[in-house]
Amino acid sequence: MLGKLNMDEFAMGSSNETSYYGPVINPWKAEGSNLERVPGGSSGGSAAAVAAHLCAGATATDTGGSIRQPAAFTGTVGIKPTYGRCSRWGVVAFASSLDQAGPLARDVRDAAILLKSMASVDDKDTTSVDLPVPDYEAAIGQSVKGMKIGIPKEYRVEGMPEDIEKLWQQGIAWLKDSGAEIVDISLPHTKYALPAYYIVAPAEASSNLARYDGVKYGLRVPGKDIADMYEKTRAEGFGHEVQRRIMIGTYVLSAGYYDAYYLKAQKVRTLIKRDFENVFAQGIDTILTPATPSAAFGIADQELANDPVKMYLNDIFTVTVNMAGLPGISVPAGLDANGLPLGLQLIGKPFDEETLFRTASVIERAAGRFTPEKWW
Amino acid sequence: MSVDTATVKRVAKLARIAVDDEAADRMTGELNAILGFVEMLGEVDVAGVEPMTSVMPMEMKKRHDNVTDGDKADDIVANAPETERNFFLVPKVVE
């Protein structure tokens, strides 16, 4: 182990700006600009370190896009495996029904090698599955000929930059040229994934983070009685974003609101998963989408800082995958007009990470590799 | 649905987070922005849909009730600020 890397506080963030230690700076800069950009989040430290060649690979976690969005922002490869594929022992729990660990690496082969070591059953995580771990590396270089690639129309969102649409079309062309069959599909509940996520994830977080009360570990701020000690400790110890999510979670779980918010979101989650099951039942092998709705943005972007929902929209293409428990990989596919990296995402069937590695390596071979120019 | 400052203060009490008036004001705006966003779920017809409880069908594993960590209580409490007979000492939580 070389060291520990920075990340958003309690993995809650899409830009690394919620970190107690300050933001990570993306090694990528736009052409002719000195603006420091975010590496994405929450595993932004892992992605930046890999992109900057500080290490060959890094571990990360993904609850709503925290591996794949930083991978896209830094020109690295990141895979969120199927829920249950990797043990989460040692990871601080955020939203237990969504959290999954995975690797970030500079190319698809390295990601495959890392995942083979990370995937396992573990007595210390009851959600880890007892399934054989395939040789993921062997999938690289295999043909995608005859494979059915689904293109979901709902991932074409309003206001999406032209560069992203162009990249997506380019990815479709590469896979078609490699002999895959491109199929237009529909995942009708896509747009409800993000609002449902912002009920389910904060609800689980408010419960998981109850343990940070000043009694058991970490910070303890003295108070006049036990309740006062709890309240002062948690007000001082948690940052704004974490407090905001605990508050949302507490509200949606509170008496009178549980059915309207939490239960409703859990039902919508069933529908989101069913959308994917339907297209896989039609014979689709993997789904190709953009990884993010934009390239890396500037640190301390005022528009994003003032509107939490706008920041949350970063995860619009990745969050569906967590809601359905599926595997998803982000692979660098090109640069935008400003020279910043962009990624494509492939979504697979449960425990079919091999197909993701196989298809991602075809995209990688066509797109080439992307390395930031050293300025640090 | 939207929340007012009094509701925010009540929720903060439930969440055990101390908020002053300024924080409560700020949070009211932020929470209303998020609640406004999730309102979109109202459009979805969920009649007859089961709520999801487990994203992957899996059998709940149960561990055996054995000492498996080496029976080394002294090592485990070694870093604790205060201990007594292999117990962690914490502030009194039951009044």
Tab-separated table of C-alpha atoms in Angstrom:
chain	number	residue	atom	x	y	z
A	1	MET	CA	0.000	0.000	0.000
A	2	LEU	CA	1.414	3.397	-0.996
A	3	GLY	CA	-0.924	5.629	0.973
A	4	LYS	CA	-4.412	6.932	1.540
A	5	LEU	CA	-6.157	9.328	-0.830
A	6	ASN	CA	-8.479	12.281	-0.390
A	7	MET	CA	-12.233	11.993	-0.997
A	8	ASP	CA	-15.500	13.770	-0.308
A	9	GLU	CA	-16.575	13.654	3.335
A	10	PHE	CA	-18.345	10.349	3.989
A	11	ALA	CA	-18.302	9.847	0.170
A	12	MET	CA	-20.976	12.531	-0.210
A	13	GLY	CA	-20.067	14.723	-3.143
A	14	SER	CA	-19.447	14.842	-6.874
A	15	SER	CA	-16.496	17.237	-6.888
A	16	ASN	CA	-14.276	16.459	-3.887
A	17	GLU	CA	-15.075	19.892	-2.518
A	18	THR	CA	-16.819	18.519	0.574
A	19	SER	CA	-13.571	16.939	1.814
A	20	TYR	CA	-12.465	18.005	5.288
A	21	TYR	CA	-8.937	18.269	3.861
A	22	GLY	CA	-9.852	20.577	0.973
A	23	PRO	CA	-10.464	19.757	-2.673
A	24	VAL	CA	-8.341	17.517	-4.876
A	25	ILE	CA	-7.124	19.270	-8.039
A	26	ASN	CA	-7.657	17.471	-11.331
A	27	PRO	CA	-4.345	16.874	-13.201
A	28	TRP	CA	-6.233	17.827	-16.386
A	29	LYS	CA	-6.554	21.476	-17.451
A	30	ALA	CA	-8.423	22.890	-20.423
A	31	GLU	CA	-6.252	24.016	-23.330
A	32	GLY	CA	-5.005	27.562	-22.846
A	33	SER	CA	-6.596	27.823	-19.392
A	34	ASN	CA	-5.103	27.800	-15.947
A	35	LEU	CA	-8.394	27.159	-14.149
A	36	GLU	CA	-8.087	24.410	-11.567
A	37	ARG	CA	-10.740	21.785	-12.094
A	38	VAL	CA	-12.381	19.191	-9.873
A	39	PRO	CA	-11.484	15.507	-10.362
A	40	GLY	CA	-15.084	14.487	-9.697
A	41	GLY	CA	-16.224	12.701	-6.590
A	42	SER	CA	-16.398	11.130	-4.273
A	43	SER	CA	-13.346	8.988	-5.150
A	44	GLY	CA	-11.620	12.029	-6.711
A	45	GLY	CA	-8.316	11.482	-4.901
A	46	SER	CA	-8.078	7.945	-6.276
A	47	ALA	CA	-8.862	9.077	-9.828
A	48	ALA	CA	-6.485	12.068	-9.744
A	49	ALA	CA	-3.615	9.990	-8.331
A	50	VAL	CA	-4.027	7.350	-11.036
A	51	ALA	CA	-4.365	9.956	-13.831
A	52	ALA	CA	-1.253	11.802	-12.609
A	53	HIS	CA	0.770	8.540	-12.512
A	54	LEU	CA	1.283	8.788	-8.734
A	55	CYS	CA	0.183	5.138	-8.580
A	56	ALA	CA	-0.819	2.478	-11.090
A	57	GLY	CA	-4.234	1.828	-9.607
A	58	ALA	CA	-6.387	2.700	-6.613
A	59	THR	CA	-9.354	1.367	-4.706
A	60	ALA	CA	-12.556	3.368	-4.569
A	61	THR	CA	-16.237	3.087	-3.680
A	62	ASP	CA	-19.348	3.938	-5.676
A	63	THR	CA	-22.784	4.643	-4.164
A	64	GLY	CA	-24.239	6.774	-6.975
A	65	GLY	CA	-21.334	7.242	-9.391
A	66	SER	CA	-18.332	7.878	-7.140
A	67	ILE	CA	-16.004	5.616	-9.158
A	68	ARG	CA	-17.312	6.220	-12.678
A	69	GLN	CA	-17.785	10.009	-12.632
A	70	PRO	CA	-14.203	10.706	-11.367
A	71	ALA	CA	-12.900	8.170	-13.909
A	72	ALA	CA	-14.653	10.123	-16.689
A	73	PHE	CA	-13.332	13.478	-15.373
A	74	THR	CA	-9.710	12.262	-15.252
A	75	GLY	CA	-9.395	10.016	-18.320
A	76	THR	CA	-9.109	6.834	-16.241
A	77	VAL	CA	-11.002	3.536	-16.186
A	78	GLY	CA	-13.319	2.868	-13.254
A	79	ILE	CA	-15.665	-0.031	-12.654
A	80	LYS	CA	-18.469	-0.348	-10.133
A	81	PRO	CA	-19.007	-4.091	-9.875
A	82	THR	CA	-22.361	-5.776	-9.273
A	83	TYR	CA	-23.758	-5.222	-5.761
A	84	GLY	CA	-22.280	-8.036	-3.685
A	85	ARG	CA	-19.247	-8.729	-5.898
A	86	CYS	CA	-16.681	-7.115	-3.557
A	87	SER	CA	-16.593	-7.127	0.208
A	88	ARG	CA	-17.089	-3.726	1.806
A	89	TRP	CA	-15.297	-4.699	5.006
A	90	GLY	CA	-13.350	-1.666	6.227
A	91	VAL	CA	-15.432	0.820	4.221
A	92	VAL	CA	-17.408	3.370	6.248
A	93	ALA	CA	-21.054	2.629	5.394
A	94	PHE	CA	-22.899	5.423	3.514
A	95	ALA	CA	-25.987	3.821	1.897
A	96	SER	CA	-25.743	0.110	2.498
A	97	SER	CA	-28.139	-1.003	-0.240
A	98	LEU	CA	-26.110	0.914	-2.855
A	99	ASP	CA	-22.444	0.965	-1.698
A	100	GLN	CA	-19.979	-1.133	-3.665
A	101	ALA	CA	-16.159	-1.131	-3.879
A	102	GLY	CA	-14.161	-1.242	-7.095
A	103	PRO	CA	-10.886	-0.247	-8.765
A	104	LEU	CA	-9.689	2.817	-10.698
A	105	ALA	CA	-6.867	2.225	-13.177
A	106	ARG	CA	-5.178	3.700	-16.242
A	107	ASP	CA	-6.451	1.098	-18.668
A	108	VAL	CA	-9.054	-1.621	-18.945
A	109	ARG	CA	-6.557	-4.444	-18.439
A	110	ASP	CA	-5.266	-2.986	-15.161
A	111	ALA	CA	-8.859	-2.528	-13.949
A	112	ALA	CA	-9.578	-6.183	-14.776
A	113	ILE	CA	-6.479	-7.385	-12.913
A	114	LEU	CA	-7.378	-5.267	-9.871
A	115	LEU	CA	-11.011	-6.417	-9.787
A	116	LYS	CA	-9.943	-10.048	-9.898
A	117	SER	CA	-8.049	-9.459	-6.640
A	118	MET	CA	-10.771	-7.363	-5.033
A	119	ALA	CA	-13.775	-9.602	-5.805
A	120	SER	CA	-14.460	-12.269	-3.207
A	121	VAL	CA	-16.867	-13.630	-0.684
A	122	ASP	CA	-16.144	-12.424	2.846
A	123	ASP	CA	-17.605	-13.540	6.163
A	124	LYS	CA	-17.281	-9.941	7.307
A	125	ASP	CA	-19.740	-8.605	4.683
A	126	THR	CA	-22.950	-10.622	4.611
A	127	THR	CA	-23.907	-9.074	1.253
A	128	SER	CA	-20.790	-10.423	-0.499
A	129	VAL	CA	-21.770	-13.281	-2.791
A	130	ASP	CA	-20.263	-16.746	-2.948
A	131	LEU	CA	-19.765	-16.938	-6.719
A	132	PRO	CA	-16.564	-17.948	-8.529
A	133	VAL	CA	-14.411	-14.979	-9.595
A	134	PRO	CA	-13.770	-15.170	-13.352
A	135	ASP	CA	-10.446	-14.326	-14.960
A	136	TYR	CA	-11.543	-10.854	-16.041
A	137	GLU	CA	-8.287	-10.197	-17.872
A	138	ALA	CA	-9.061	-13.077	-20.261
A	139	ALA	CA	-12.094	-11.140	-21.536
A	140	ILE	CA	-9.865	-8.383	-22.916
A	141	GLY	CA	-9.264	-8.618	-26.638
A	142	GLN	CA	-12.237	-10.921	-27.204
A	143	SER	CA	-14.463	-9.976	-30.107
A	144	VAL	CA	-17.780	-8.197	-29.641
A	145	LYS	CA	-19.035	-9.544	-32.948
A	146	GLY	CA	-22.726	-10.335	-32.830
A	147	MET	CA	-23.104	-8.797	-29.384
A	148	LYS	CA	-26.257	-6.714	-28.866
A	149	ILE	CA	-25.519	-3.215	-27.526
A	150	GLY	CA	-28.516	-1.269	-26.219
A	151	ILE	CA	-28.714	2.522	-26.690
A	152	PRO	CA	-31.290	3.959	-24.250
A	153	LYS	CA	-33.098	6.992	-25.629
A	154	GLU	CA	-33.745	8.363	-22.128
A	155	TYR	CA	-30.017	9.123	-21.679
A	156	ARG	CA	-30.247	11.949	-24.205
A	157	VAL	CA	-31.004	14.730	-21.737
A	158	GLU	CA	-31.910	18.348	-22.297
A	159	GLY	CA	-28.977	20.729	-22.250
A	160	MET	CA	-26.398	17.964	-22.755
A	161	PRO	CA	-23.294	19.438	-24.448
A	162	GLU	CA	-22.823	18.581	-28.114
A	163	ASP	CA	-19.421	17.058	-27.332
A	164	ILE	CA	-21.083	14.381	-25.195
A	165	GLU	CA	-23.601	13.487	-27.896
A	166	LYS	CA	-20.771	13.322	-30.465
A	167	LEU	CA	-18.749	11.046	-28.186
A	168	TRP	CA	-21.723	8.751	-27.705
A	169	GLN	CA	-22.267	8.504	-31.484
A	170	GLN	CA	-18.562	7.813	-31.924
A	171	GLY	CA	-18.753	4.980	-29.385
A	172	ILE	CA	-21.745	3.519	-31.227
A	173	ALA	CA	-19.793	3.681	-34.512
A	174	TRP	CA	-16.736	1.957	-33.017
A	175	LEU	CA	-18.798	-0.930	-31.647
A	176	LYS	CA	-20.740	-1.247	-34.903
A	177	ASP	CA	-17.454	-1.361	-36.855
A	178	SER	CA	-16.313	-4.158	-34.528
A	179	GLY	CA	-19.305	-6.250	-35.511
A	180	ALA	CA	-21.699	-5.517	-32.636
A	181	GLU	CA	-25.371	-5.013	-33.298
A	182	ILE	CA	-26.708	-1.650	-32.130
A	183	VAL	CA	-30.264	-1.757	-30.759
A	184	ASP	CA	-32.354	1.251	-29.693
A	185	ILE	CA	-33.902	0.551	-26.302
A	186	SER	CA	-36.052	2.327	-23.743
A	187	LEU	CA	-35.542	2.504	-19.972
A	188	PRO	CA	-38.666	4.545	-19.213
A	189	HIS	CA	-38.031	5.217	-15.495
A	190	THR	CA	-34.525	6.646	-15.993
A	191	LYS	CA	-35.402	10.208	-15.001
A	192	TYR	CA	-36.851	9.057	-11.682
A	193	ALA	CA	-33.636	7.343	-10.579
A	194	LEU	CA	-31.944	10.490	-9.295
A	195	PRO	CA	-34.883	11.792	-7.218
A	196	ALA	CA	-35.466	8.275	-5.817
A	197	TYR	CA	-31.746	8.064	-5.006
A	198	TYR	CA	-31.914	11.349	-3.083
A	199	ILE	CA	-34.489	9.754	-0.809
A	200	VAL	CA	-33.044	6.259	-0.423
A	201	ALA	CA	-29.380	7.239	-0.005
A	202	PRO	CA	-29.871	10.008	2.603
A	203	ALA	CA	-32.337	7.791	4.511
A	204	GLU	CA	-29.775	5.014	4.791
A	205	ALA	CA	-27.002	7.530	5.527
A	206	SER	CA	-28.964	9.143	8.377
A	207	SER	CA	-29.203	5.705	9.946
A	208	ASN	CA	-25.601	4.637	9.240
A	209	LEU	CA	-24.147	7.905	10.515
A	210	ALA	CA	-26.078	7.750	13.783
A	211	ARG	CA	-23.033	5.995	15.233
A	212	TYR	CA	-21.023	9.250	15.029
A	213	ASP	CA	-22.468	10.602	18.235
A	214	GLY	CA	-19.403	11.537	20.242
A	215	VAL	CA	-19.719	8.455	22.430
A	216	LYS	CA	-18.121	5.696	20.426
A	217	TYR	CA	-15.371	7.252	18.350
A	218	GLY	CA	-13.850	10.369	16.937
A	219	LEU	CA	-14.753	13.867	17.988
A	220	ARG	CA	-16.553	14.535	21.266
A	221	VAL	CA	-17.721	18.072	22.048
A	222	PRO	CA	-18.790	18.418	25.696
A	223	GLY	CA	-22.375	19.497	26.432
A	224	LYS	CA	-24.560	20.217	29.452
A	225	ASP	CA	-26.251	16.812	29.132
A	226	ILE	CA	-26.041	13.762	26.868
A	227	ALA	CA	-28.392	15.149	24.172
A	228	ASP	CA	-26.491	18.439	24.108
A	229	MET	CA	-23.208	16.538	23.720
A	230	TYR	CA	-24.628	14.535	20.780
A	231	GLU	CA	-25.956	17.654	19.048
A	232	LYS	CA	-22.828	19.748	19.502
A	233	THR	CA	-20.553	16.896	18.415
A	234	ARG	CA	-22.516	16.191	15.247
A	235	ALA	CA	-22.909	19.912	14.374
A	236	GLU	CA	-19.159	20.432	14.611
A	237	GLY	CA	-17.999	17.091	13.232
A	238	PHE	CA	-20.121	16.844	10.081
A	239	GLY	CA	-19.667	19.206	7.135
A	240	HIS	CA	-22.557	21.034	5.445
A	241	GLU	CA	-23.238	18.447	2.735
A	242	VAL	CA	-23.284	15.577	5.227
A	243	GLN	CA	-25.593	17.486	7.592
A	244	ARG	CA	-27.883	18.298	4.672
A	245	ARG	CA	-28.169	14.631	3.707
A	246	ILE	CA	-28.710	13.465	7.281
A	247	MET	CA	-31.480	16.064	7.571
A	248	ILE	CA	-33.168	14.901	4.343
A	249	GLY	CA	-32.841	11.287	5.444
A	250	THR	CA	-34.264	11.993	8.890
A	251	TYR	CA	-37.149	13.940	7.374
A	252	VAL	CA	-38.166	11.264	4.832
A	253	LEU	CA	-38.046	8.565	7.501
A	254	SER	CA	-39.960	10.592	10.099
A	255	ALA	CA	-43.502	9.763	11.156
A	256	GLY	CA	-46.068	10.866	8.590
A	257	TYR	CA	-43.606	11.135	5.704
A	258	TYR	CA	-42.261	7.581	5.478
A	259	ASP	CA	-44.906	6.315	3.030
A	260	ALA	CA	-44.953	9.437	0.872
A	261	TYR	CA	-41.191	9.551	0.416
A	262	TYR	CA	-39.252	6.467	1.469
A	263	LEU	CA	-41.745	3.747	0.565
A	264	LYS	CA	-42.564	5.480	-2.689
A	265	ALA	CA	-38.854	5.700	-3.603
A	266	GLN	CA	-38.400	1.985	-2.839
A	267	LYS	CA	-41.264	1.194	-5.221
A	268	VAL	CA	-39.785	3.400	-7.937
A	269	ARG	CA	-36.528	1.528	-7.415
A	270	THR	CA	-38.322	-1.731	-8.240
A	271	LEU	CA	-39.513	-0.139	-11.504
A	272	ILE	CA	-36.003	1.084	-12.399
A	273	LYS	CA	-34.609	-2.415	-11.922
A	274	ARG	CA	-37.486	-3.883	-13.936
A	275	ASP	CA	-36.619	-1.569	-16.884
A	276	PHE	CA	-33.159	-3.138	-17.029
A	277	GLU	CA	-34.481	-6.683	-16.574
A	278	ASN	CA	-36.831	-6.141	-19.502
A	279	VAL	CA	-34.103	-5.059	-21.929
A	280	PHE	CA	-31.740	-7.827	-20.847
A	281	ALA	CA	-34.602	-10.312	-21.355
A	282	GLN	CA	-34.880	-8.985	-24.919
A	283	GLY	CA	-31.333	-10.226	-25.524
A	284	ILE	CA	-29.356	-7.028	-24.921
A	285	ASP	CA	-25.816	-7.894	-23.724
A	286	THR	CA	-24.690	-4.466	-22.558
A	287	ILE	CA	-25.927	-0.862	-22.598
A	288	LEU	CA	-23.832	2.073	-23.850
A	289	THR	CA	-24.392	5.560	-22.394
A	290	PRO	CA	-22.365	8.704	-21.697
A	291	ALA	CA	-20.698	8.525	-18.256
A	292	THR	CA	-21.360	12.136	-17.251
A	293	PRO	CA	-23.436	15.041	-18.606
A	294	SER	CA	-20.332	17.287	-18.805
A	295	ALA	CA	-16.524	17.382	-18.576
A	296	ALA	CA	-14.745	18.355	-15.330
A	297	PHE	CA	-15.861	21.771	-14.062
A	298	GLY	CA	-13.911	24.398	-12.155
A	299	ILE	CA	-13.220	24.251	-8.425
A	300	ALA	CA	-15.595	26.516	-6.449
A	301	ASP	CA	-18.012	26.840	-9.370
A	302	GLN	CA	-20.538	29.329	-7.982
A	303	GLU	CA	-23.537	28.036	-9.884
A	304	LEU	CA	-23.002	24.507	-8.595
A	305	ALA	CA	-22.124	25.606	-5.053
A	306	ASN	CA	-25.408	27.525	-4.741
A	307	ASP	CA	-27.666	24.776	-6.020
A	308	PRO	CA	-27.304	21.318	-4.430
A	309	VAL	CA	-29.656	19.776	-7.019
A	310	LYS	CA	-27.496	21.025	-9.894
A	311	MET	CA	-24.461	19.333	-8.342
A	312	TYR	CA	-26.484	16.126	-7.862
A	313	LEU	CA	-27.280	16.065	-11.605
A	314	ASN	CA	-23.657	15.015	-12.230
A	315	ASP	CA	-24.722	11.493	-11.328
A	316	ILE	CA	-27.727	11.371	-13.644
A	317	PHE	CA	-26.237	8.644	-15.893
A	318	THR	CA	-24.505	6.608	-13.190
A	319	VAL	CA	-27.058	6.484	-10.382
A	320	THR	CA	-29.497	4.188	-12.215
A	321	VAL	CA	-26.856	1.449	-12.088
A	322	ASN	CA	-26.584	1.590	-8.283
A	323	MET	CA	-30.348	1.675	-7.910
A	324	ALA	CA	-30.549	-1.581	-9.925
A	325	GLY	CA	-27.424	-3.158	-8.349
A	326	LEU	CA	-25.820	-3.677	-11.778
A	327	PRO	CA	-22.175	-3.432	-12.850
A	328	GLY	CA	-21.054	-0.325	-14.754
A	329	ILE	CA	-17.698	0.712	-16.202
A	330	SER	CA	-16.499	4.152	-17.305
A	331	VAL	CA	-13.913	4.115	-20.079
A	332	PRO	CA	-12.156	7.188	-21.534
A	333	ALA	CA	-13.374	7.739	-25.088
A	334	GLY	CA	-12.133	11.134	-26.180
A	335	LEU	CA	-11.477	14.783	-25.385
A	336	ASP	CA	-13.953	17.638	-25.614
A	337	ALA	CA	-13.357	20.837	-27.614
A	338	ASN	CA	-11.310	22.224	-24.684
A	339	GLY	CA	-9.064	19.171	-24.457
A	340	LEU	CA	-10.720	17.719	-21.333
A	341	PRO	CA	-11.356	13.951	-21.091
A	342	LEU	CA	-14.819	12.438	-21.495
A	343	GLY	CA	-15.953	8.915	-20.703
A	344	LEU	CA	-18.490	6.418	-21.950
A	345	GLN	CA	-20.316	4.062	-19.624
A	346	LEU	CA	-21.208	0.429	-20.247
A	347	ILE	CA	-23.880	-1.187	-18.066
A	348	GLY	CA	-24.031	-4.977	-17.741
A	349	LYS	CA	-26.156	-7.815	-16.438
A	350	PRO	CA	-25.669	-8.827	-12.803
A	351	PHE	CA	-22.242	-10.477	-12.308
A	352	ASP	CA	-21.376	-10.101	-15.998
A	353	GLU	CA	-18.373	-7.809	-15.515
A	354	GLU	CA	-16.547	-9.850	-18.176
A	355	THR	CA	-18.759	-8.444	-20.940
A	356	LEU	CA	-18.023	-4.930	-19.677
A	357	PHE	CA	-14.257	-5.477	-19.805
A	358	ARG	CA	-14.526	-7.077	-23.241
A	359	THR	CA	-16.605	-4.220	-24.687
A	360	ALA	CA	-14.660	-1.460	-22.885
A	361	SER	CA	-11.401	-2.776	-24.326
A	362	VAL	CA	-12.838	-2.433	-27.849
A	363	ILE	CA	-13.670	1.232	-27.108
A	364	GLU	CA	-10.238	1.766	-25.549
A	365	ARG	CA	-8.474	0.298	-28.575
A	366	ALA	CA	-10.391	2.606	-30.909
A	367	ALA	CA	-10.174	5.736	-28.732
A	368	GLY	CA	-6.552	5.460	-27.634
A	369	ARG	CA	-5.160	6.466	-24.249
A	370	PHE	CA	-5.331	9.887	-22.587
A	371	THR	CA	-2.666	11.343	-20.303
A	372	PRO	CA	-2.658	14.857	-18.831
A	373	GLU	CA	0.275	17.134	-19.574
A	374	LYS	CA	2.424	17.463	-16.474
A	375	TRP	CA	2.261	20.942	-14.845
A	376	TRP	CA	2.672	19.993	-11.203
B	1	MET	CA	-44.372	19.443	0.200
B	2	SER	CA	-42.050	22.031	1.660
B	3	VAL	CA	-40.618	22.668	5.098
B	4	ASP	CA	-40.484	25.814	7.226
B	5	THR	CA	-37.760	26.805	9.662
B	6	ALA	CA	-39.671	25.334	12.620
B	7	THR	CA	-39.856	21.944	10.864
B	8	VAL	CA	-36.149	22.121	10.060
B	9	LYS	CA	-35.402	22.716	13.728
B	10	ARG	CA	-37.609	19.783	14.714
B	11	VAL	CA	-35.878	17.482	12.189
B	12	ALA	CA	-32.475	18.697	13.414
B	13	LYS	CA	-33.545	17.702	16.925
B	14	LEU	CA	-34.463	14.218	15.655
B	15	ALA	CA	-31.131	14.010	13.796
B	16	ARG	CA	-29.255	15.215	16.895
B	17	ILE	CA	-27.590	18.087	15.086
B	18	ALA	CA	-27.401	21.469	16.827
B	19	VAL	CA	-28.613	24.257	14.525
B	20	ASP	CA	-28.690	27.964	15.223
B	21	ASP	CA	-31.122	30.315	13.476
B	22	GLU	CA	-28.703	31.052	10.661
B	23	ALA	CA	-28.057	27.347	9.935
B	24	ALA	CA	-31.787	26.595	10.135
B	25	ASP	CA	-32.503	29.352	7.602
B	26	ARG	CA	-29.853	28.090	5.214
B	27	MET	CA	-31.007	24.483	5.547
B	28	THR	CA	-34.650	25.417	4.963
B	29	GLY	CA	-33.807	26.739	1.511
B	30	GLU	CA	-31.564	23.792	0.639
B	31	LEU	CA	-33.998	21.170	1.889
B	32	ASN	CA	-36.848	22.758	-0.030
B	33	ALA	CA	-34.767	22.698	-3.223
B	34	ILE	CA	-34.160	18.956	-2.744
B	35	LEU	CA	-37.748	18.210	-1.735
B	36	GLY	CA	-38.942	20.168	-4.789
B	37	PHE	CA	-36.711	18.014	-6.978
B	38	VAL	CA	-37.908	14.676	-5.556
B	39	GLU	CA	-41.516	15.822	-5.973
B	40	MET	CA	-41.123	14.479	-9.539
B	41	LEU	CA	-41.766	10.984	-8.152
B	42	GLY	CA	-45.416	11.970	-7.762
B	43	GLU	CA	-45.821	11.374	-11.515
B	44	VAL	CA	-44.969	7.672	-11.214
B	45	ASP	CA	-47.810	5.198	-10.896
B	46	VAL	CA	-46.650	2.658	-8.307
B	47	ALA	CA	-49.977	0.895	-7.781
B	48	GLY	CA	-49.336	-2.782	-7.125
B	49	VAL	CA	-45.535	-2.356	-7.174
B	50	GLU	CA	-43.590	-4.040	-4.379
B	51	PRO	CA	-41.038	-1.814	-2.619
B	52	MET	CA	-37.481	-3.014	-3.180
B	53	THR	CA	-35.865	-4.450	-0.078
B	54	SER	CA	-32.890	-6.251	-1.620
B	55	VAL	CA	-31.331	-5.287	-4.928
B	56	MET	CA	-29.753	-8.722	-5.536
B	57	PRO	CA	-31.611	-11.849	-4.496
B	58	MET	CA	-29.404	-13.267	-1.755
B	59	GLU	CA	-29.841	-15.419	1.274
B	60	MET	CA	-29.039	-13.729	4.564
B	61	LYS	CA	-25.881	-15.293	5.920
B	62	LYS	CA	-25.586	-15.735	9.651
B	63	ARG	CA	-22.263	-16.015	11.390
B	64	HIS	CA	-21.547	-18.538	14.082
B	65	ASP	CA	-21.473	-17.148	17.577
B	66	ASN	CA	-17.797	-17.898	18.158
B	67	VAL	CA	-14.765	-15.921	19.256
B	68	THR	CA	-12.947	-15.544	15.933
B	69	ASP	CA	-10.734	-12.506	16.371
B	70	GLY	CA	-8.024	-14.111	18.442
B	71	ASP	CA	-9.391	-13.529	21.916
B	72	LYS	CA	-7.166	-10.483	22.402
B	73	ALA	CA	-9.261	-8.030	24.370
B	74	ASP	CA	-6.187	-6.240	25.772
B	75	ASP	CA	-4.970	-5.368	22.246
B	76	ILE	CA	-8.423	-4.191	21.202
B	77	VAL	CA	-8.792	-1.682	24.026
B	78	ALA	CA	-5.107	-0.643	23.945
B	79	ASN	CA	-5.803	2.629	22.073
B	80	ALA	CA	-8.922	3.611	23.994
B	81	PRO	CA	-8.590	6.786	26.080
B	82	GLU	CA	-10.279	5.118	29.054
B	83	THR	CA	-10.903	1.461	29.833
B	84	GLU	CA	-11.883	-0.697	32.746
B	85	ARG	CA	-11.654	-4.499	32.847
B	86	ASN	CA	-11.489	-4.704	29.034
B	87	PHE	CA	-14.489	-2.423	28.572
B	88	PHE	CA	-14.415	0.940	26.768
B	89	LEU	CA	-15.423	3.713	29.144
B	90	VAL	CA	-17.771	6.274	27.560
B	91	PRO	CA	-19.869	9.165	28.884
B	92	LYS	CA	-23.009	8.171	30.743
B	93	VAL	CA	-25.722	7.690	28.101
B	94	VAL	CA	-28.610	6.546	30.287
B	95	GLU	CA	-29.866	9.307	32.541
